[in-house]
Coordinates of C-alpha atoms in Angstrom, one line a residue:
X1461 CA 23.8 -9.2 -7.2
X1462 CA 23.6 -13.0 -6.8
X1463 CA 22.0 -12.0 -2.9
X1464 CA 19.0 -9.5 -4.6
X1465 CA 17.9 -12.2 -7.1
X1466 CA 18.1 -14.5 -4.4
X1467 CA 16.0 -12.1 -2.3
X1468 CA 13.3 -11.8 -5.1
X1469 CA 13.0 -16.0 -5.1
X1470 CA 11.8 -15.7 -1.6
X1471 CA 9.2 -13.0 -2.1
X1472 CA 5.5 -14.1 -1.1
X1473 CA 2.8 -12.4 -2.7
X1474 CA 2.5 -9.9 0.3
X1475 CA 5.4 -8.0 -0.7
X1476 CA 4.7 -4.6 -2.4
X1477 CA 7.1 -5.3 -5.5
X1478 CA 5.7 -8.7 -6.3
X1479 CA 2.0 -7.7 -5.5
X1480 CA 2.4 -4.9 -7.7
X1481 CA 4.2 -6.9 -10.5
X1482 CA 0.7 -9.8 -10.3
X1483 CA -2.0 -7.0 -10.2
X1484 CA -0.8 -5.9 -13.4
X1485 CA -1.8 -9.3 -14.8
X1486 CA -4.5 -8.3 -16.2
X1487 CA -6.9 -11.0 -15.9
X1488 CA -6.1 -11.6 -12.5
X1489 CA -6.8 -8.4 -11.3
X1490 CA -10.0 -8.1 -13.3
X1491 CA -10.7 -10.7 -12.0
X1492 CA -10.4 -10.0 -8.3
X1493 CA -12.1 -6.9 -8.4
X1494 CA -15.2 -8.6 -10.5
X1495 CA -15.3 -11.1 -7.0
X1496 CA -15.2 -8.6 -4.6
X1497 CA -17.6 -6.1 -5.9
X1498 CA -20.0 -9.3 -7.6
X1499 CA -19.8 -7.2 -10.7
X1500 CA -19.0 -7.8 -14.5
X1501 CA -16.3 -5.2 -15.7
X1502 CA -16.0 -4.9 -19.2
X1503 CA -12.2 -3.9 -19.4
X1504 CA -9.7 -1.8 -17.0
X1505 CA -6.8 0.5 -17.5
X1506 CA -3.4 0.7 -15.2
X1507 CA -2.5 4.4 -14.8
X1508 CA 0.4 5.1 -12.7
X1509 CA 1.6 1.6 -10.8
X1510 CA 3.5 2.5 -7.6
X1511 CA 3.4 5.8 -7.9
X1512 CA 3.6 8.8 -5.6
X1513 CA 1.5 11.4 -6.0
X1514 CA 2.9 14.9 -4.5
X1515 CA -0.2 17.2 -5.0
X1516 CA 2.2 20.0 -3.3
X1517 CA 5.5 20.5 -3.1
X1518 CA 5.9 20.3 0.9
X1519 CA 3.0 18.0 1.5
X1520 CA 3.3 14.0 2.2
X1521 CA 4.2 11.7 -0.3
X1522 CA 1.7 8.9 -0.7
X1523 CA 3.0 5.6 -2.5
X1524 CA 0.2 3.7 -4.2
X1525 CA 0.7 0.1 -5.2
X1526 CA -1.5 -0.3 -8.2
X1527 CA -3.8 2.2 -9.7
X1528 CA -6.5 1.4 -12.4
X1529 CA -9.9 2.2 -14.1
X1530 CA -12.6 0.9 -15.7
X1531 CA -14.3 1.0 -18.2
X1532 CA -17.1 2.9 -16.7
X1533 CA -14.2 5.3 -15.0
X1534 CA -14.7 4.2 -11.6
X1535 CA -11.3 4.1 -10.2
X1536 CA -9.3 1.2 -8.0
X1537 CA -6.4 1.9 -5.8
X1538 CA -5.2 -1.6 -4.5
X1539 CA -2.8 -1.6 -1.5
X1540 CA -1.3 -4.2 0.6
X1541 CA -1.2 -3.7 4.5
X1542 CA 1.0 -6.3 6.1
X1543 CA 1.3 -4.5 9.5
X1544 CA -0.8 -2.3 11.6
X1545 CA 0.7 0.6 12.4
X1546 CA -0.2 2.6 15.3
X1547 CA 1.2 6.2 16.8
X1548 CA 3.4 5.6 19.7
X1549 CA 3.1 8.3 21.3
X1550 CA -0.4 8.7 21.4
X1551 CA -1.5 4.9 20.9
X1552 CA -3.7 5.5 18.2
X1553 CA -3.4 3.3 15.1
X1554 CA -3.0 5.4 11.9
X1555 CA -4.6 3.1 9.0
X1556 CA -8.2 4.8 8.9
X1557 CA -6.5 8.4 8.6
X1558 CA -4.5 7.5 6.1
X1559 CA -6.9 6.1 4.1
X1560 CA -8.9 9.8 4.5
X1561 CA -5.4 11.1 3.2
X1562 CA -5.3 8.6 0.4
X1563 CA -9.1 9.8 -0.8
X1564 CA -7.6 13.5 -0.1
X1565 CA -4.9 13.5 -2.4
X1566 CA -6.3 11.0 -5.3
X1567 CA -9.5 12.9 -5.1
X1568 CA -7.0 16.3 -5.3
X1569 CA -5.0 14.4 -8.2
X1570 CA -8.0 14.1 -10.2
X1571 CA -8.9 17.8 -9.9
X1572 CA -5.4 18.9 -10.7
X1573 CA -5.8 16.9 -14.0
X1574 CA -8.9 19.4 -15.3
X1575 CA -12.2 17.8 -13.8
X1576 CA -14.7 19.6 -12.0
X1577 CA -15.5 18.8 -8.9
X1578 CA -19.1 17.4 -9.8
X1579 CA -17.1 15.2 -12.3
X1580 CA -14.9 13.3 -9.9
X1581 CA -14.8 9.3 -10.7
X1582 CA -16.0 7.0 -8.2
X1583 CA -13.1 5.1 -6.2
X1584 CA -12.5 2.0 -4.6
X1585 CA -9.5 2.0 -1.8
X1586 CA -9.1 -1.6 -1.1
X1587 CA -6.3 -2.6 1.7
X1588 CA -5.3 -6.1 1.7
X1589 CA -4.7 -6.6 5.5
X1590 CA -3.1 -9.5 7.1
X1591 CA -4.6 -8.6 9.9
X1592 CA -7.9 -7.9 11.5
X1593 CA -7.9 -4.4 12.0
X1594 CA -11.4 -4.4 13.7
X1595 CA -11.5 -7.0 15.1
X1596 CA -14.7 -8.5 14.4
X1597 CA -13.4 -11.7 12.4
X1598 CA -15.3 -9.9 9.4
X1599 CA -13.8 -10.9 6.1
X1600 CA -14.9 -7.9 4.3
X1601 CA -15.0 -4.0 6.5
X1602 CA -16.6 -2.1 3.3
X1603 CA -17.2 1.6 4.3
X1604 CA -19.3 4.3 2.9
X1605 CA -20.8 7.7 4.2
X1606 CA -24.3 7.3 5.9
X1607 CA -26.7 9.7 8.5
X1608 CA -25.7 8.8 12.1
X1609 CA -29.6 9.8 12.5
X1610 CA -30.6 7.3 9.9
X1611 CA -28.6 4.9 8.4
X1612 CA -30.7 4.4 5.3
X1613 CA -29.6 7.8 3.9
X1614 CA -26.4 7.6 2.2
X1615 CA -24.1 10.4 1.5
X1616 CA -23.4 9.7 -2.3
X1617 CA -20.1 10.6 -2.7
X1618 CA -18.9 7.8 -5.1
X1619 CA -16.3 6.8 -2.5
X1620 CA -15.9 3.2 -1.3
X1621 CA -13.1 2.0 1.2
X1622 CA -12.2 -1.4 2.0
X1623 CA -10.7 -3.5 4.0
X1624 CA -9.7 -7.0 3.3
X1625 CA -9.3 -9.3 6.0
X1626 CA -7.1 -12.1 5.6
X1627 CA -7.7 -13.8 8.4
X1628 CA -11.4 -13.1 8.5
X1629 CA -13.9 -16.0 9.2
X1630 CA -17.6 -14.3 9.0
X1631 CA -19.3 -13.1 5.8
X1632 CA -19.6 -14.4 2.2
X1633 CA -16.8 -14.5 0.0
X1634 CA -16.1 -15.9 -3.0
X1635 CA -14.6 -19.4 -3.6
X1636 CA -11.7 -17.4 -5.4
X1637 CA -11.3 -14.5 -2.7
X1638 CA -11.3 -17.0 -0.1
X1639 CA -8.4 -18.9 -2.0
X1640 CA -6.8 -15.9 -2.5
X1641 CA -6.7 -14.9 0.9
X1642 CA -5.9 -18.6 1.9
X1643 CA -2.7 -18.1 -0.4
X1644 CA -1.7 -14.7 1.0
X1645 CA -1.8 -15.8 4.6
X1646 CA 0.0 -19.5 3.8
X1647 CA 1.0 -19.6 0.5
X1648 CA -1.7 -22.4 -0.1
X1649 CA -3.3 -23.5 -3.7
X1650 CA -6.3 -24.8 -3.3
X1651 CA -8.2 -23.5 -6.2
X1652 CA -8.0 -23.3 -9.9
X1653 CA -7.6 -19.1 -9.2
X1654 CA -4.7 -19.6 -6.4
X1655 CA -2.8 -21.6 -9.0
X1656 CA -3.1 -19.4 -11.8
X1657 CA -1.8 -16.9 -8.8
X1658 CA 1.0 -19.1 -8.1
X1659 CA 2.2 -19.9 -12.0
X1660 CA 2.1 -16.1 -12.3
X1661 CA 4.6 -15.7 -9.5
X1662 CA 6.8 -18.4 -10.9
X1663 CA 6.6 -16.9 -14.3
X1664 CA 7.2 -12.9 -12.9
X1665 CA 10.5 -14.4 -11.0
X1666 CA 11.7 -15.7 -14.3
X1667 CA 11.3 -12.7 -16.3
X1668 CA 14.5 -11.6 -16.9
X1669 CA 13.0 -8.0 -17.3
X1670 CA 11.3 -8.4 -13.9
X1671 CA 14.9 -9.7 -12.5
X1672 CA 17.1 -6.4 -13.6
X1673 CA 14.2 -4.4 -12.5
X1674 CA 14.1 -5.9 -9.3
X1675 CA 18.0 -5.9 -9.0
X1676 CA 17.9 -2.0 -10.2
X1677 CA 15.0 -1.5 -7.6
X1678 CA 17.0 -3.0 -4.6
X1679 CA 20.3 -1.1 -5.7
X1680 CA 18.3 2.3 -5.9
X1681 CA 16.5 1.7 -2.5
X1682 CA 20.0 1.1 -1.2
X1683 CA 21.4 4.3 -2.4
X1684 CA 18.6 6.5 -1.5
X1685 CA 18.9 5.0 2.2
X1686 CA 22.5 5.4 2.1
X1687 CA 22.9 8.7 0.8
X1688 CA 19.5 9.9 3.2
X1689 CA 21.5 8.4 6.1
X1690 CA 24.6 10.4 5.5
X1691 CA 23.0 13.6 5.9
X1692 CA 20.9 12.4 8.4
X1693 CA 24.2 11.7 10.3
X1694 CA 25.9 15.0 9.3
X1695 CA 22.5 16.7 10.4
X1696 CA 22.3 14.7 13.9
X1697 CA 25.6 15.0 14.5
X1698 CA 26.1 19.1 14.0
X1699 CA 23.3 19.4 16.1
X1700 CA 24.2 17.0 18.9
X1701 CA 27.8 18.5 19.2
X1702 CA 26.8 22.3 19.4
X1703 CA 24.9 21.2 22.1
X1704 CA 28.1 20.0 24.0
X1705 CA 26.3 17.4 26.5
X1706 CA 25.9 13.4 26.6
X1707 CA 22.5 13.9 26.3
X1708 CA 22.6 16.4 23.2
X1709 CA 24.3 13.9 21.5
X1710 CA 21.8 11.2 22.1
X1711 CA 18.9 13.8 20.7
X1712 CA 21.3 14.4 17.7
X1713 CA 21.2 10.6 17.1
X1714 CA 16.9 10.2 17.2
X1715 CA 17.4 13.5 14.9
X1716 CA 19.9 12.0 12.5
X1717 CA 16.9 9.4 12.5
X1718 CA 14.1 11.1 12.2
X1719 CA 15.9 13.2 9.2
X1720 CA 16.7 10.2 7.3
X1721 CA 13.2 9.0 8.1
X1722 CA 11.5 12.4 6.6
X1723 CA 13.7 12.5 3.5
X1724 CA 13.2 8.2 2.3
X1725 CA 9.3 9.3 2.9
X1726 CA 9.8 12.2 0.8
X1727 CA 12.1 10.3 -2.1
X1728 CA 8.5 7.4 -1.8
X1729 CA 10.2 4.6 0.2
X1730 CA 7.8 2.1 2.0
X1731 CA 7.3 2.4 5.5
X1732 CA 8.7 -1.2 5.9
X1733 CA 12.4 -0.2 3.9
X1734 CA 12.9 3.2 5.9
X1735 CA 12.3 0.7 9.1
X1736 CA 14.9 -1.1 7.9
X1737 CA 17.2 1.3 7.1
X1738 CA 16.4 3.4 10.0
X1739 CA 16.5 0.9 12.9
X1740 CA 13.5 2.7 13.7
X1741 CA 10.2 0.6 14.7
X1742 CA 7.0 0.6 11.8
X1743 CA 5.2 2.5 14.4
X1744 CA 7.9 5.3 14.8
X1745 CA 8.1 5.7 11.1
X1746 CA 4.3 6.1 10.7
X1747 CA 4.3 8.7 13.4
X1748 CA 6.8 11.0 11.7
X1749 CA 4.5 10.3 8.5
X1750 CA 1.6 10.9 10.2
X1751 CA 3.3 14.5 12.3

């Protein structure tokens, strides 16, 4: 116990449970989105933080860190993207189709729920990424449907993807954004925002509420990887020893792995935990999410 509190007093803001636990400060994320999009928002709603949404019962999983709308019913998904995951086996990097399986299934969610398709909200996907995905030093990648023939025609779907680069050094930002991403890559407080940011962390990690939740969070994660292991052993095992050979058994293992992988995606673990539980590699894990 005394170990997962003392795990939760070193979490930086780019983990997913603390992120989550800030962006539903209110004001603060209001706030954010108001800087990004150079908008006034008049008041927003959290629906479902860190959920999963399974449109079907044998399709992917998707775990979404926060989840809100406005007043206006345009709808935010906020996620944050500490490592760029790429395929393996193929060498393609899998952020921009999952963020075409992210629209998918919140634009399928939505539909489930009773609206028409002529009725869907408009959505914002915004990745905070510690990286630069495109490489272009570009602060802000913000991506919309336009006519390869001519770019002044927009398709106008309502549906806005973005991607926040951390590291990013061209393009305006925001004072505040800029201090925000300042305090995500280093922890620095150099604005009146970051420290508001900062007192909010300080504050979450004292809550005792936050603490048990956090302490009931680490046990669950533990027995989901635990008891998904086990069968994943019993599983790789079995099928390694019918096989009878040395190198039957070594598939048997990557199967026992790839089992246990499959069912912590399918019980909404991050990418990050399965890794760890795993001894699998992030990019291994998001191929067998991706397959």
């Amino acid at each position: 116990m005394q170990k997962q509190i003392s795990n939760l007093d070193k979490l930086t803001l780019s983990n997913d449970f603390l992120f989550k636990h800030v962006m539903l400060r209110k004001r603060i994320c209001k706030h954010i989105l108001e800087e990004l999009l150079h908008t006034q928002i008049a008041d927003i709603t959290y629906l479902e933080a860190e959920q999963t949404i399974d449109v079907y019962p044998d399709s992917h999983g998707i775990r979404l860190d926060v989840r809100i709308a406005d007043a206006a019913n345009t709808h935010y998904n906020l996620e944050m993207q500490v490592k760029n995951p790429v395929n393996r086996a193929t060498g393609k990097f899998l952020l921009p189709k999952r963020t075409r399986y992210y629209q998918a299934m919140l634009d399928t969610d939505m539909l489930q729920k009773g609206q028409d398709y002529d009725e869907l909200s408009p959505t914002y996907i915004i990745f905070f990424c510690l990286f630069d995905f495109f490489q272009d030093t570009q602060r802000i990648y913000t991506f919309k449907k336009r006519c390869l023939e001519n770019m002044n025609i927009e398709l106008a779907d309502e549906a806005v993807i973005m991607f926040l680069n951390t590291l990013g050094t061209k393009g305006d930002v925001s004072p505040d954004i800029q201090s925000l991403f300042d305090y995500i890559n280093s922890n620095t407080i150099n604005s009146n925002f970051t420290r508001e940011v900062a007192d909010t962390i300080v504050e979450i990690k004292n809550d005792k509420k936050v603490r048990d939740a956090y302490m009931t969070y680490e046990m669950r994660m533990k027995d989901l990887r635990d008891e998904a292991h086990a069968e994943g052993l019993a599983e790789g095992k079995a099928q390694g020893l019918a096989e009878g050979k040395a190198e039957g058994l070594a598939e048997g293992k990557a199967k026992e792995k790839t089992a246990t992988a499959k069912r912590l995606l399918s019980m909404g673990l991050s990418v990050e935990d399965i890794a760890k539980a795993t001894s699998l590699s992030v990019e291994q894990v998001e191929a067998i999410k991706a397959e």
